[in-house]
PDB file of C-alpha atoms and ligand atoms in Angstrom:
ATOM      1  CA  MET C   1      33.328   9.116  -5.330  1.00  0.00           C
ATOM      2  CA  SER C   2      30.235   7.224  -6.316  1.00  0.00           C
ATOM      3  CA  ALA C   3      26.927   9.088  -6.374  1.00  0.00           C
ATOM      4  CA  THR C   4      24.465   8.954  -3.471  1.00  0.00           C
ATOM      5  CA  LEU C   5      20.741   8.487  -4.071  1.00  0.00           C
ATOM      6  CA  ASP C   6      20.259  12.254  -3.678  1.00  0.00           C
ATOM      7  CA  ASP C   7      23.090  12.952  -6.138  1.00  0.00           C
ATOM      8  CA  THR C   8      21.412  10.617  -8.611  1.00  0.00           C
ATOM      9  CA  LEU C   9      17.968  12.139  -8.160  1.00  0.00           C
ATOM     10  CA  GLN C  10      19.373  15.649  -8.612  1.00  0.00           C
ATOM     11  CA  SER C  11      21.840  14.811 -11.364  1.00  0.00           C
ATOM     12  CA  HIS C  12      19.800  16.739 -13.967  1.00  0.00           C
ATOM     13  CA  ARG C  13      20.203  19.931 -11.922  1.00  0.00           C
ATOM     14  CA  THR C  14      23.857  19.476 -11.012  1.00  0.00           C
ATOM     15  CA  HIS C  15      24.805  18.043 -14.415  1.00  0.00           C
ATOM     16  CA  ARG C  16      26.481  15.055 -12.830  1.00  0.00           C
ATOM     17  CA  ALA C  17      26.932  11.906 -14.899  1.00  0.00           C
ATOM     18  CA  VAL C  18      25.762   8.755 -13.112  1.00  0.00           C
ATOM     19  CA  VAL C  19      26.945   5.425 -14.494  1.00  0.00           C
ATOM     20  CA  MET C  20      24.753   2.411 -13.821  1.00  0.00           C
ATOM     21  CA  GLY C  21      26.477  -0.906 -14.473  1.00  0.00           C
ATOM     22  CA  ILE C  22      24.306  -3.770 -15.703  1.00  0.00           C
ATOM     23  CA  LEU C  23      24.377  -7.070 -13.848  1.00  0.00           C
ATOM     24  CA  ASN C  24      21.956  -9.586 -15.313  1.00  0.00           C
ATOM     25  CA  VAL C  25      21.600 -12.806 -13.369  1.00  0.00           C
ATOM     26  CA  THR C  26      19.595 -14.440 -16.119  1.00  0.00           C
ATOM     27  CA  PRO C  27      20.230 -17.367 -18.443  1.00  0.00           C
ATOM     28  CA  ASP C  28      18.947 -15.450 -21.491  1.00  0.00           C
ATOM     29  CA  SER C  29      19.823 -11.716 -21.551  1.00  0.00           C
ATOM     30  CA  PHE C  30      20.764 -10.566 -25.038  1.00  0.00           C
ATOM     31  CA  SER C  31      24.320  -9.544 -24.233  1.00  0.00           C
ATOM     32  CA  ASP C  32      25.456 -11.247 -21.045  1.00  0.00           C
ATOM     33  CA  GLY C  33      22.814 -13.962 -20.561  1.00  0.00           C
ATOM     34  CA  GLY C  34      24.102 -16.911 -18.555  1.00  0.00           C
ATOM     35  CA  VAL C  35      27.480 -15.326 -17.944  1.00  0.00           C
ATOM     36  CA  PHE C  36      26.825 -14.055 -14.420  1.00  0.00           C
ATOM     37  CA  LEU C  37      24.251 -16.564 -13.204  1.00  0.00           C
ATOM     38  CA  SER C  38      26.580 -18.102 -10.621  1.00  0.00           C
ATOM     39  CA  PRO C  39      27.000 -16.007  -7.472  1.00  0.00           C
ATOM     40  CA  PRO C  40      30.842 -15.908  -7.515  1.00  0.00           C
ATOM     41  CA  GLN C  41      30.885 -14.700 -11.137  1.00  0.00           C
ATOM     42  CA  ALA C  42      28.112 -12.167 -10.576  1.00  0.00           C
ATOM     43  CA  ILE C  43      29.768 -10.775  -7.446  1.00  0.00           C
ATOM     44  CA  ALA C  44      33.171 -10.581  -9.144  1.00  0.00           C
ATOM     45  CA  ASN C  45      31.593  -8.636 -12.003  1.00  0.00           C
ATOM     46  CA  ALA C  46      29.875  -6.279  -9.554  1.00  0.00           C
ATOM     47  CA  GLU C  47      33.204  -5.700  -7.786  1.00  0.00           C
ATOM     48  CA  ALA C  48      34.907  -4.990 -11.097  1.00  0.00           C
ATOM     49  CA  MET C  49      32.192  -2.501 -12.090  1.00  0.00           C
ATOM     50  CA  ALA C  50      32.431  -0.757  -8.703  1.00  0.00           C
ATOM     51  CA  ALA C  51      36.228  -0.546  -9.055  1.00  0.00           C
ATOM     52  CA  ALA C  52      35.781   0.854 -12.574  1.00  0.00           C
ATOM     53  CA  GLY C  53      33.723   3.741 -11.220  1.00  0.00           C
ATOM     54  CA  ALA C  54      30.093   2.612 -11.408  1.00  0.00           C
ATOM     55  CA  ASP C  55      27.789   4.738  -9.255  1.00  0.00           C
ATOM     56  CA  VAL C  56      24.934   2.263  -9.416  1.00  0.00           C
ATOM     57  CA  ILE C  57      24.720  -1.468 -10.103  1.00  0.00           C
ATOM     58  CA  ASP C  58      21.438  -2.486 -11.690  1.00  0.00           C
ATOM     59  CA  LEU C  59      20.680  -6.065 -10.777  1.00  0.00           C
ATOM     60  CA  GLY C  60      18.118  -7.895 -12.883  1.00  0.00           C
ATOM     61  CA  ALA C  61      16.874 -11.467 -12.675  1.00  0.00           C
ATOM     62  CA  GLU C  62      14.487 -11.363 -15.630  1.00  0.00           C
ATOM     63  CA  SER C  63      15.476 -10.736 -19.222  1.00  0.00           C
ATOM     64  CA  THR C  64      13.255  -8.228 -21.022  1.00  0.00           C
ATOM     65  CA  ARG C  65      14.898  -8.715 -24.399  1.00  0.00           C
ATOM     66  CA  PRO C  66      12.475  -8.896 -27.337  1.00  0.00           C
ATOM     67  CA  GLY C  67      10.649 -12.234 -27.323  1.00  0.00           C
ATOM     68  CA  SER C  68      11.644 -13.173 -23.770  1.00  0.00           C
ATOM     69  CA  ASP C  69       9.349 -15.072 -21.410  1.00  0.00           C
ATOM     70  CA  ARG C  70       8.281 -13.709 -18.045  1.00  0.00           C
ATOM     71  CA  VAL C  71       9.926 -14.994 -14.859  1.00  0.00           C
ATOM     72  CA  GLY C  72       7.880 -15.295 -11.639  1.00  0.00           C
ATOM     73  CA  ALA C  73       8.756 -13.539  -8.393  1.00  0.00           C
ATOM     74  CA  ASP C  74       9.951 -16.690  -6.628  1.00  0.00           C
ATOM     75  CA  GLU C  75      12.382 -17.530  -9.414  1.00  0.00           C
ATOM     76  CA  GLN C  76      13.690 -13.951  -9.583  1.00  0.00           C
ATOM     77  CA  ILE C  77      14.236 -13.903  -5.824  1.00  0.00           C
ATOM     78  CA  ALA C  78      15.968 -17.303  -5.941  1.00  0.00           C
ATOM     79  CA  ARG C  79      18.380 -15.948  -8.575  1.00  0.00           C
ATOM     80  CA  LEU C  80      19.091 -12.838  -6.479  1.00  0.00           C
ATOM     81  CA  ARG C  81      19.242 -14.348  -2.995  1.00  0.00           C
ATOM     82  CA  ASP C  82      22.958 -15.134  -2.814  1.00  0.00           C
ATOM     83  CA  ILE C  83      24.070 -12.206  -4.916  1.00  0.00           C
ATOM     84  CA  LEU C  84      22.208  -9.053  -3.919  1.00  0.00           C
ATOM     85  CA  PRO C  85      23.352  -8.926  -0.266  1.00  0.00           C
ATOM     86  CA  GLN C  86      26.985  -9.144  -1.428  1.00  0.00           C
ATOM     87  CA  VAL C  87      26.535  -6.456  -4.079  1.00  0.00           C
ATOM     88  CA  ALA C  88      24.880  -4.217  -1.486  1.00  0.00           C
ATOM     89  CA  LYS C  89      28.103  -4.284   0.550  1.00  0.00           C
ATOM     90  CA  LEU C  90      30.009  -2.555  -2.257  1.00  0.00           C
ATOM     91  CA  PRO C  91      30.429   1.247  -2.287  1.00  0.00           C
ATOM     92  CA  VAL C  92      27.712   1.697  -4.927  1.00  0.00           C
ATOM     93  CA  LEU C  93      23.966   2.236  -5.021  1.00  0.00           C
ATOM     94  CA  VAL C  94      22.033  -0.893  -5.887  1.00  0.00           C
ATOM     95  CA  SER C  95      19.092  -0.759  -8.218  1.00  0.00           C
ATOM     96  CA  ILE C  96      16.725  -3.685  -8.701  1.00  0.00           C
ATOM     97  CA  ASP C  97      15.482  -4.241 -12.251  1.00  0.00           C
ATOM     98  CA  THR C  98      12.052  -5.800 -11.859  1.00  0.00           C
ATOM     99  CA  THR C  99       8.384  -5.095 -12.526  1.00  0.00           C
ATOM    100  CA  LEU C 100       7.163  -7.166  -9.568  1.00  0.00           C
ATOM    101  CA  ALA C 101       6.641  -5.584  -6.152  1.00  0.00           C
ATOM    102  CA  ALA C 102       7.532  -8.811  -4.300  1.00  0.00           C
ATOM    103  CA  VAL C 103      10.959  -8.860  -5.977  1.00  0.00           C
ATOM    104  CA  ALA C 104      11.464  -5.129  -5.411  1.00  0.00           C
ATOM    105  CA  ASP C 105      10.497  -5.593  -1.754  1.00  0.00           C
ATOM    106  CA  PHE C 106      13.097  -8.347  -1.383  1.00  0.00           C
ATOM    107  CA  GLY C 107      15.673  -6.118  -3.091  1.00  0.00           C
ATOM    108  CA  LEU C 108      14.942  -3.111  -0.887  1.00  0.00           C
ATOM    109  CA  GLN C 109      15.167  -5.240   2.256  1.00  0.00           C
ATOM    110  CA  GLU C 110      18.562  -6.492   1.102  1.00  0.00           C
ATOM    111  CA  GLY C 111      19.915  -3.000   0.499  1.00  0.00           C
ATOM    112  CA  ALA C 112      18.730  -1.755  -2.919  1.00  0.00           C
ATOM    113  CA  ARG C 113      17.732   1.944  -2.993  1.00  0.00           C
ATOM    114  CA  ILE C 114      16.357   2.234  -6.524  1.00  0.00           C
ATOM    115  CA  ILE C 115      13.653   0.261  -8.326  1.00  0.00           C
ATOM    116  CA  ASN C 116      14.165   0.101 -12.088  1.00  0.00           C
ATOM    117  CA  ASP C 117      10.681  -0.761 -13.338  1.00  0.00           C
ATOM    118  CA  VAL C 118      10.561  -1.186 -17.108  1.00  0.00           C
ATOM    119  CA  SER C 119       6.750  -1.285 -16.893  1.00  0.00           C
ATOM    120  CA  ALA C 120       6.689   2.105 -15.101  1.00  0.00           C
ATOM    121  CA  GLY C 121       4.421   0.696 -12.402  1.00  0.00           C
ATOM    122  CA  ARG C 122       1.885  -0.857 -14.799  1.00  0.00           C
ATOM    123  CA  ASP C 123       2.669  -4.538 -14.183  1.00  0.00           C
ATOM    124  CA  ASP C 124       2.087  -4.552 -10.452  1.00  0.00           C
ATOM    125  CA  PRO C 125      -0.262  -2.181  -8.612  1.00  0.00           C
ATOM    126  CA  GLY C 126       1.781  -2.807  -5.472  1.00  0.00           C
ATOM    127  CA  MET C 127       4.940  -1.230  -6.911  1.00  0.00           C
ATOM    128  CA  PHE C 128       4.315   2.494  -6.330  1.00  0.00           C
ATOM    129  CA  PRO C 129       2.935   2.078  -2.777  1.00  0.00           C
ATOM    130  CA  LEU C 130       5.961  -0.106  -1.908  1.00  0.00           C
ATOM    131  CA  ALA C 131       8.409   2.445  -3.348  1.00  0.00           C
ATOM    132  CA  ALA C 132       6.639   5.239  -1.476  1.00  0.00           C
ATOM    133  CA  ARG C 133       6.848   3.380   1.856  1.00  0.00           C
ATOM    134  CA  ALA C 134      10.521   2.477   1.315  1.00  0.00           C
ATOM    135  CA  LYS C 135      11.495   5.979   0.094  1.00  0.00           C
ATOM    136  CA  ALA C 136      13.122   4.363  -2.925  1.00  0.00           C
ATOM    137  CA  GLY C 137      14.122   6.068  -6.150  1.00  0.00           C
ATOM    138  CA  VAL C 138      12.167   4.724  -9.127  1.00  0.00           C
ATOM    139  CA  VAL C 139      13.058   4.588 -12.816  1.00  0.00           C
ATOM    140  CA  LEU C 140       9.905   4.876 -14.960  1.00  0.00           C
ATOM    141  CA  MET C 141      10.613   3.482 -18.415  1.00  0.00           C
ATOM    142  CA  HIS C 142       8.563   3.659 -21.584  1.00  0.00           C
ATOM    143  CA  MET C 143       7.690   0.373 -23.240  1.00  0.00           C
ATOM    144  CA  ALA C 144       5.197  -0.114 -26.064  1.00  0.00           C
ATOM    145  CA  GLY C 145       3.454  -3.451 -25.533  1.00  0.00           C
ATOM    146  CA  GLU C 146       5.326  -6.163 -23.631  1.00  0.00           C
ATOM    147  CA  PRO C 147       8.665  -7.922 -24.205  1.00  0.00           C
ATOM    148  CA  LYS C 148       7.123 -11.015 -25.806  1.00  0.00           C
ATOM    149  CA  THR C 149       5.594  -9.051 -28.680  1.00  0.00           C
ATOM    150  CA  MET C 150       6.906  -5.476 -28.529  1.00  0.00           C
ATOM    151  CA  GLN C 151       9.100  -5.668 -31.625  1.00  0.00           C
ATOM    152  CA  VAL C 152       6.242  -6.918 -33.805  1.00  0.00           C
ATOM    153  CA  ASP C 153       5.608  -3.879 -36.007  1.00  0.00           C
ATOM    154  CA  PRO C 154       5.953  -0.957 -33.564  1.00  0.00           C
ATOM    155  CA  HIS C 155       4.283   2.222 -34.850  1.00  0.00           C
ATOM    156  CA  TYR C 156       4.238   5.853 -33.710  1.00  0.00           C
ATOM    157  CA  ASP C 157       3.044   9.069 -35.336  1.00  0.00           C
ATOM    158  CA  ASP C 158       5.464  11.164 -33.273  1.00  0.00           C
ATOM    159  CA  VAL C 159       7.614   8.922 -31.106  1.00  0.00           C
ATOM    160  CA  VAL C 160       9.164  11.695 -28.992  1.00  0.00           C
ATOM    161  CA  ALA C 161       5.814  13.349 -28.215  1.00  0.00           C
ATOM    162  CA  GLU C 162       4.160   9.989 -27.483  1.00  0.00           C
ATOM    163  CA  VAL C 163       6.943   8.770 -25.190  1.00  0.00           C
ATOM    164  CA  ARG C 164       7.009  12.158 -23.420  1.00  0.00           C
ATOM    165  CA  ALA C 165       3.230  12.055 -22.890  1.00  0.00           C
ATOM    166  CA  PHE C 166       3.450   8.482 -21.570  1.00  0.00           C
ATOM    167  CA  LEU C 167       6.201   9.417 -19.113  1.00  0.00           C
ATOM    168  CA  ALA C 168       4.234  12.486 -17.965  1.00  0.00           C
ATOM    169  CA  ARG C 169       1.219  10.214 -17.287  1.00  0.00           C
ATOM    170  CA  ARG C 170       3.335   7.722 -15.340  1.00  0.00           C
ATOM    171  CA  LEU C 171       4.946  10.525 -13.298  1.00  0.00           C
ATOM    172  CA  ALA C 172       1.417  11.692 -12.421  1.00  0.00           C
ATOM    173  CA  ALA C 173       0.317   8.125 -11.565  1.00  0.00           C
ATOM    174  CA  ALA C 174       3.316   7.640  -9.307  1.00  0.00           C
ATOM    175  CA  GLU C 175       2.646  10.939  -7.559  1.00  0.00           C
ATOM    176  CA  ALA C 176      -1.013   9.997  -7.107  1.00  0.00           C
ATOM    177  CA  ALA C 177       0.187   6.794  -5.394  1.00  0.00           C
ATOM    178  CA  GLY C 178       2.208   8.832  -2.897  1.00  0.00           C
ATOM    179  CA  LEU C 179       5.622   8.858  -4.560  1.00  0.00           C
ATOM    180  CA  PRO C 180       7.131  12.339  -4.501  1.00  0.00           C
ATOM    181  CA  ARG C 181       8.228  13.560  -7.923  1.00  0.00           C
ATOM    182  CA  GLU C 182      11.696  14.187  -6.467  1.00  0.00           C
ATOM    183  CA  ARG C 183      12.274  10.408  -6.304  1.00  0.00           C
ATOM    184  CA  LEU C 184      11.439   9.696  -9.930  1.00  0.00           C
ATOM    185  CA  ILE C 185      13.656   9.180 -12.977  1.00  0.00           C
ATOM    186  CA  VAL C 186      12.400   8.828 -16.564  1.00  0.00           C
ATOM    187  CA  ASP C 187      13.746   6.613 -19.351  1.00  0.00           C
ATOM    188  CA  PRO C 188      12.709   6.449 -23.031  1.00  0.00           C
ATOM    189  CA  GLY C 189      13.184   2.654 -23.092  1.00  0.00           C
ATOM    190  CA  LEU C 190      15.394   2.338 -26.161  1.00  0.00           C
ATOM    191  CA  GLY C 191      14.604  -0.911 -27.983  1.00  0.00           C
ATOM    192  CA  PHE C 192      11.362  -1.561 -26.101  1.00  0.00           C
ATOM    193  CA  GLY C 193       8.814  -1.588 -28.912  1.00  0.00           C
ATOM    194  CA  LYS C 194      10.960   0.656 -31.112  1.00  0.00           C
ATOM    195  CA  ARG C 195      12.694   0.380 -34.443  1.00  0.00           C
ATOM    196  CA  THR C 196      16.099   1.913 -35.102  1.00  0.00           C
ATOM    197  CA  GLU C 197      14.467   5.089 -36.477  1.00  0.00           C
ATOM    198  CA  HIS C 198      12.451   5.448 -33.244  1.00  0.00           C
ATOM    199  CA  ASN C 199      15.524   4.959 -31.049  1.00  0.00           C
ATOM    200  CA  LEU C 200      17.398   7.590 -33.046  1.00  0.00           C
ATOM    201  CA  ALA C 201      14.514  10.059 -32.887  1.00  0.00           C
ATOM    202  CA  LEU C 202      14.328   9.567 -29.121  1.00  0.00           C
ATOM    203  CA  LEU C 203      18.065  10.102 -28.669  1.00  0.00           C
ATOM    204  CA  ALA C 204      17.907  13.202 -30.862  1.00  0.00           C
ATOM    205  CA  GLY C 205      14.868  14.487 -28.973  1.00  0.00           C
ATOM    206  CA  LEU C 206      16.013  13.704 -25.424  1.00  0.00           C
ATOM    207  CA  GLY C 207      15.870  17.399 -24.543  1.00  0.00           C
ATOM    208  CA  GLU C 208      12.079  17.141 -24.724  1.00  0.00           C
ATOM    209  CA  LEU C 209      12.110  14.333 -22.173  1.00  0.00           C
ATOM    210  CA  ALA C 210      14.533  16.289 -19.974  1.00  0.00           C
ATOM    211  CA  SER C 211      11.977  19.116 -19.998  1.00  0.00           C
ATOM    212  CA  LEU C 212       9.785  16.920 -17.759  1.00  0.00           C
ATOM    213  CA  GLY C 213      12.089  18.178 -15.011  1.00  0.00           C
ATOM    214  CA  ARG C 214      13.357  14.779 -13.866  1.00  0.00           C
ATOM    215  CA  PRO C 215      16.689  13.025 -14.507  1.00  0.00           C
ATOM    216  CA  VAL C 216      16.729  11.093 -17.776  1.00  0.00           C
ATOM    217  CA  CYS C 217      18.225   7.585 -17.752  1.00  0.00           C
ATOM    218  CA  VAL C 218      19.291   6.071 -21.068  1.00  0.00           C
ATOM    219  CA  GLY C 219      20.026   2.428 -21.838  1.00  0.00           C
ATOM    220  CA  ALA C 220      21.619   2.263 -25.272  1.00  0.00           C
ATOM    221  CA  SER C 221      24.449  -0.085 -24.344  1.00  0.00           C
ATOM    222  CA  ARG C 222      25.118  -2.781 -26.960  1.00  0.00           C
ATOM    223  CA  LYS C 223      21.494  -2.674 -28.144  1.00  0.00           C
ATOM    224  CA  ARG C 224      20.350  -4.044 -31.468  1.00  0.00           C
ATOM    225  CA  PHE C 225      19.955  -0.632 -33.147  1.00  0.00           C
ATOM    226  CA  ILE C 226      23.691  -0.070 -32.687  1.00  0.00           C
ATOM    227  CA  GLY C 227      24.313  -3.344 -34.476  1.00  0.00           C
ATOM    228  CA  GLU C 228      21.906  -2.317 -37.243  1.00  0.00           C
ATOM    229  CA  LEU C 229      23.615   1.040 -37.736  1.00  0.00           C
ATOM    230  CA  THR C 230      27.154  -0.327 -37.692  1.00  0.00           C
ATOM    231  CA  GLY C 231      27.023  -3.934 -38.793  1.00  0.00           C
ATOM    232  CA  ALA C 232      28.464  -5.084 -35.435  1.00  0.00           C
ATOM    233  CA  ALA C 233      26.516  -8.335 -35.171  1.00  0.00           C
ATOM    234  CA  ASP C 234      27.963  -9.453 -31.851  1.00  0.00           C
ATOM    235  CA  PRO C 235      26.725  -7.281 -28.929  1.00  0.00           C
ATOM    236  CA  ALA C 236      30.223  -7.457 -27.392  1.00  0.00           C
ATOM    237  CA  ASP C 237      31.548  -5.546 -30.448  1.00  0.00           C
ATOM    238  CA  ARG C 238      29.193  -2.586 -29.961  1.00  0.00           C
ATOM    239  CA  LEU C 239      31.200  -0.535 -27.442  1.00  0.00           C
ATOM    240  CA  PRO C 240      32.214   2.337 -29.770  1.00  0.00           C
ATOM    241  CA  GLY C 241      28.622   2.777 -30.952  1.00  0.00           C
ATOM    242  CA  SER C 242      27.373   2.540 -27.351  1.00  0.00           C
ATOM    243  CA  LEU C 243      29.775   5.306 -26.291  1.00  0.00           C
ATOM    244  CA  ALA C 244      28.632   7.499 -29.171  1.00  0.00           C
ATOM    245  CA  ALA C 245      25.001   7.061 -28.112  1.00  0.00           C
ATOM    246  CA  CYS C 246      25.905   7.779 -24.495  1.00  0.00           C
ATOM    247  CA  LEU C 247      27.752  10.998 -25.337  1.00  0.00           C
ATOM    248  CA  ALA C 248      24.990  12.178 -27.668  1.00  0.00           C
ATOM    249  CA  ALA C 249      22.494  11.573 -24.843  1.00  0.00           C
ATOM    250  CA  TRP C 250      24.683  13.420 -22.343  1.00  0.00           C
ATOM    251  CA  GLY C 251      24.870  16.373 -24.711  1.00  0.00           C
ATOM    252  CA  ARG C 252      21.058  16.493 -24.803  1.00  0.00           C
ATOM    253  CA  GLY C 253      20.545  16.420 -21.035  1.00  0.00           C
ATOM    254  CA  ALA C 254      20.520  12.729 -20.001  1.00  0.00           C
ATOM    255  CA  THR C 255      22.566  12.125 -16.854  1.00  0.00           C
ATOM    256  CA  ILE C 256      22.086   8.449 -15.959  1.00  0.00           C
ATOM    257  CA  PHE C 257      23.586   5.794 -18.235  1.00  0.00           C
ATOM    258  CA  ARG C 258      22.754   2.094 -17.958  1.00  0.00           C
ATOM    259  CA  VAL C 259      25.753   0.319 -19.486  1.00  0.00           C
ATOM    260  CA  HIS C 260      27.647  -2.962 -19.735  1.00  0.00           C
ATOM    261  CA  ASP C 261      31.095  -1.361 -20.215  1.00  0.00           C
ATOM    262  CA  VAL C 262      31.570   0.734 -17.097  1.00  0.00           C
ATOM    263  CA  ALA C 263      35.260   1.706 -17.329  1.00  0.00           C
ATOM    264  CA  ALA C 264      35.008   2.937 -20.924  1.00  0.00           C
ATOM    265  CA  THR C 265      31.790   4.852 -20.247  1.00  0.00           C
ATOM    266  CA  VAL C 266      33.199   6.506 -17.123  1.00  0.00           C
ATOM    267  CA  GLN C 267      36.246   7.627 -19.085  1.00  0.00           C
ATOM    268  CA  ALA C 268      34.198   8.977 -22.006  1.00  0.00           C
ATOM    269  CA  LEU C 269      31.848  10.899 -19.710  1.00  0.00           C
ATOM    270  CA  LYS C 270      34.744  12.364 -17.702  1.00  0.00           C
ATOM    271  CA  VAL C 271      36.181  13.888 -20.846  1.00  0.00           C
ATOM    272  CA  ALA C 272      32.786  15.123 -22.065  1.00  0.00           C
ATOM    273  CA  ALA C 273      32.040  16.691 -18.655  1.00  0.00           C
ATOM    274  CA  ALA C 274      35.467  18.349 -18.542  1.00  0.00           C
ATOM    275  CA  ILE C 275      34.823  19.891 -21.955  1.00  0.00           C
ATOM    276  CA  ASP C 276      31.449  21.196 -20.741  1.00  0.00           C
ATOM    277  CA  GLN C 277      33.164  22.671 -17.664  1.00  0.00           C
ATOM    278  CA  ALA C 278      35.732  24.436 -19.809  1.00  0.00           C
ATOM    279  CA  ARG C 279      32.844  26.078 -21.656  1.00  0.00           C
ATOM    280  CA  GLY C 280      31.337  27.164 -18.347  1.00  0.00           C
ATOM    281  CA  GLY C 281      29.223  24.115 -17.389  1.00  0.00           C
TER     282      GLY C 281
HETATM  283  N1  LIG Q 301      17.102  -2.050 -21.027  1.00  0.00           N
HETATM  284  C1  LIG Q 301      17.101  -3.358 -20.685  1.00  0.00           C
HETATM  285  C2  LIG Q 301      16.722  -3.752 -19.402  1.00  0.00           C
HETATM  286  N2  LIG Q 301      16.383  -2.841 -18.469  1.00  0.00           N
HETATM  287  N3  LIG Q 301      16.072  -0.586 -17.841  1.00  0.00           N
HETATM  288  C3  LIG Q 301      16.070   0.719 -18.148  1.00  0.00           C
HETATM  289  N4  LIG Q 301      15.733   1.637 -17.215  1.00  0.00           N
HETATM  290  N5  LIG Q 301      16.403   1.161 -19.401  1.00  0.00           N
HETATM  291  C4  LIG Q 301      16.750   0.289 -20.395  1.00  0.00           C
HETATM  292  O1  LIG Q 301      17.015   0.747 -21.521  1.00  0.00           O
HETATM  293  C5  LIG Q 301      16.757  -1.111 -20.094  1.00  0.00           C
HETATM  294  C6  LIG Q 301      16.393  -1.514 -18.779  1.00  0.00           C
HETATM  295  C7  LIG Q 301      17.495  -4.380 -21.691  1.00  0.00           C
HETATM  296  O2  LIG Q 301      18.861  -4.596 -21.666  1.00  0.00           O
HETATM  297  P1  LIG Q 301      19.621  -5.773 -20.863  1.00  0.00           P
HETATM  298  O3  LIG Q 301      19.364  -5.751 -19.409  1.00  0.00           O
HETATM  299  O4  LIG Q 301      21.056  -5.684 -21.221  1.00  0.00           O
HETATM  300  O5  LIG Q 301      19.066  -7.099 -21.486  1.00  0.00           O
HETATM  301  P2  LIG Q 301      17.937  -8.084 -21.004  1.00  0.00           P
HETATM  302  O6  LIG Q 301      16.658  -7.333 -20.871  1.00  0.00           O
HETATM  303  O7  LIG Q 301      17.907  -9.107 -22.092  1.00  0.00           O
HETATM  304  O8  LIG Q 301      18.331  -8.646 -19.666  1.00  0.00           O
END
């Protein structure tokens, strides 16, 4: 059975794996850009992900890949208008991947329950108050800089400590804006202003992010660092590496996985969870 919002928000305590399928309705996303722009294709993909065991479908209308241009609220809403209401009818939670409160507001009115804000509430001062009013779950992600320039020479002295401190500050900012901590999820933002070495350090150090006491969401799926480590140049060839990253993250306390390949991820996590159970949870 797919996870409820409460299941998702308590997944770190119950050790439940939550699989979030990615649905980008964009012309330019790094892996599936342009593929699901038409409503029938996007809806068919959402149905397939739900049937494959996705708990959440994360719907995004703006690519945040390195170098991408920003997309205004009206354009994002136009891309989502014919798709989101159909996806919301499926037996899954819907999450809306946007940094703009107007787009999130549209998404929540059409049935989304989670806001996935890769700016962690920094792009739009209206985001936290909106989420508080709507009682939405919110993913707070770390990003160094902004998509246009974030991969230009990223630097950290201690990436895990710096990302943890950032997420602690954003949790506090969200709480100050009236969002209860119980509705918040944290995410290290793999690939957002990070080199391969930074992504690996963050995956290895996820336990330190889990110690913030909130569920940790990880988006490693098909990302460039997997290509760099393995030589798989085409994102569609990065499933084995994506599964390895997912299982390593699960073993270090992450419970929410934002992925392109839902069926394979669900199967891998089922086996990993069964092994944990056999050891006593
Ligand atoms: N990664 C991407 C987009 N949104 N959200 C969270 N919480 N965590 C992530 O790691 C994350 C995210 C980038 O991946 P994708 O959506 O596949 O590509 P694009 O941004 O080009 O649409």
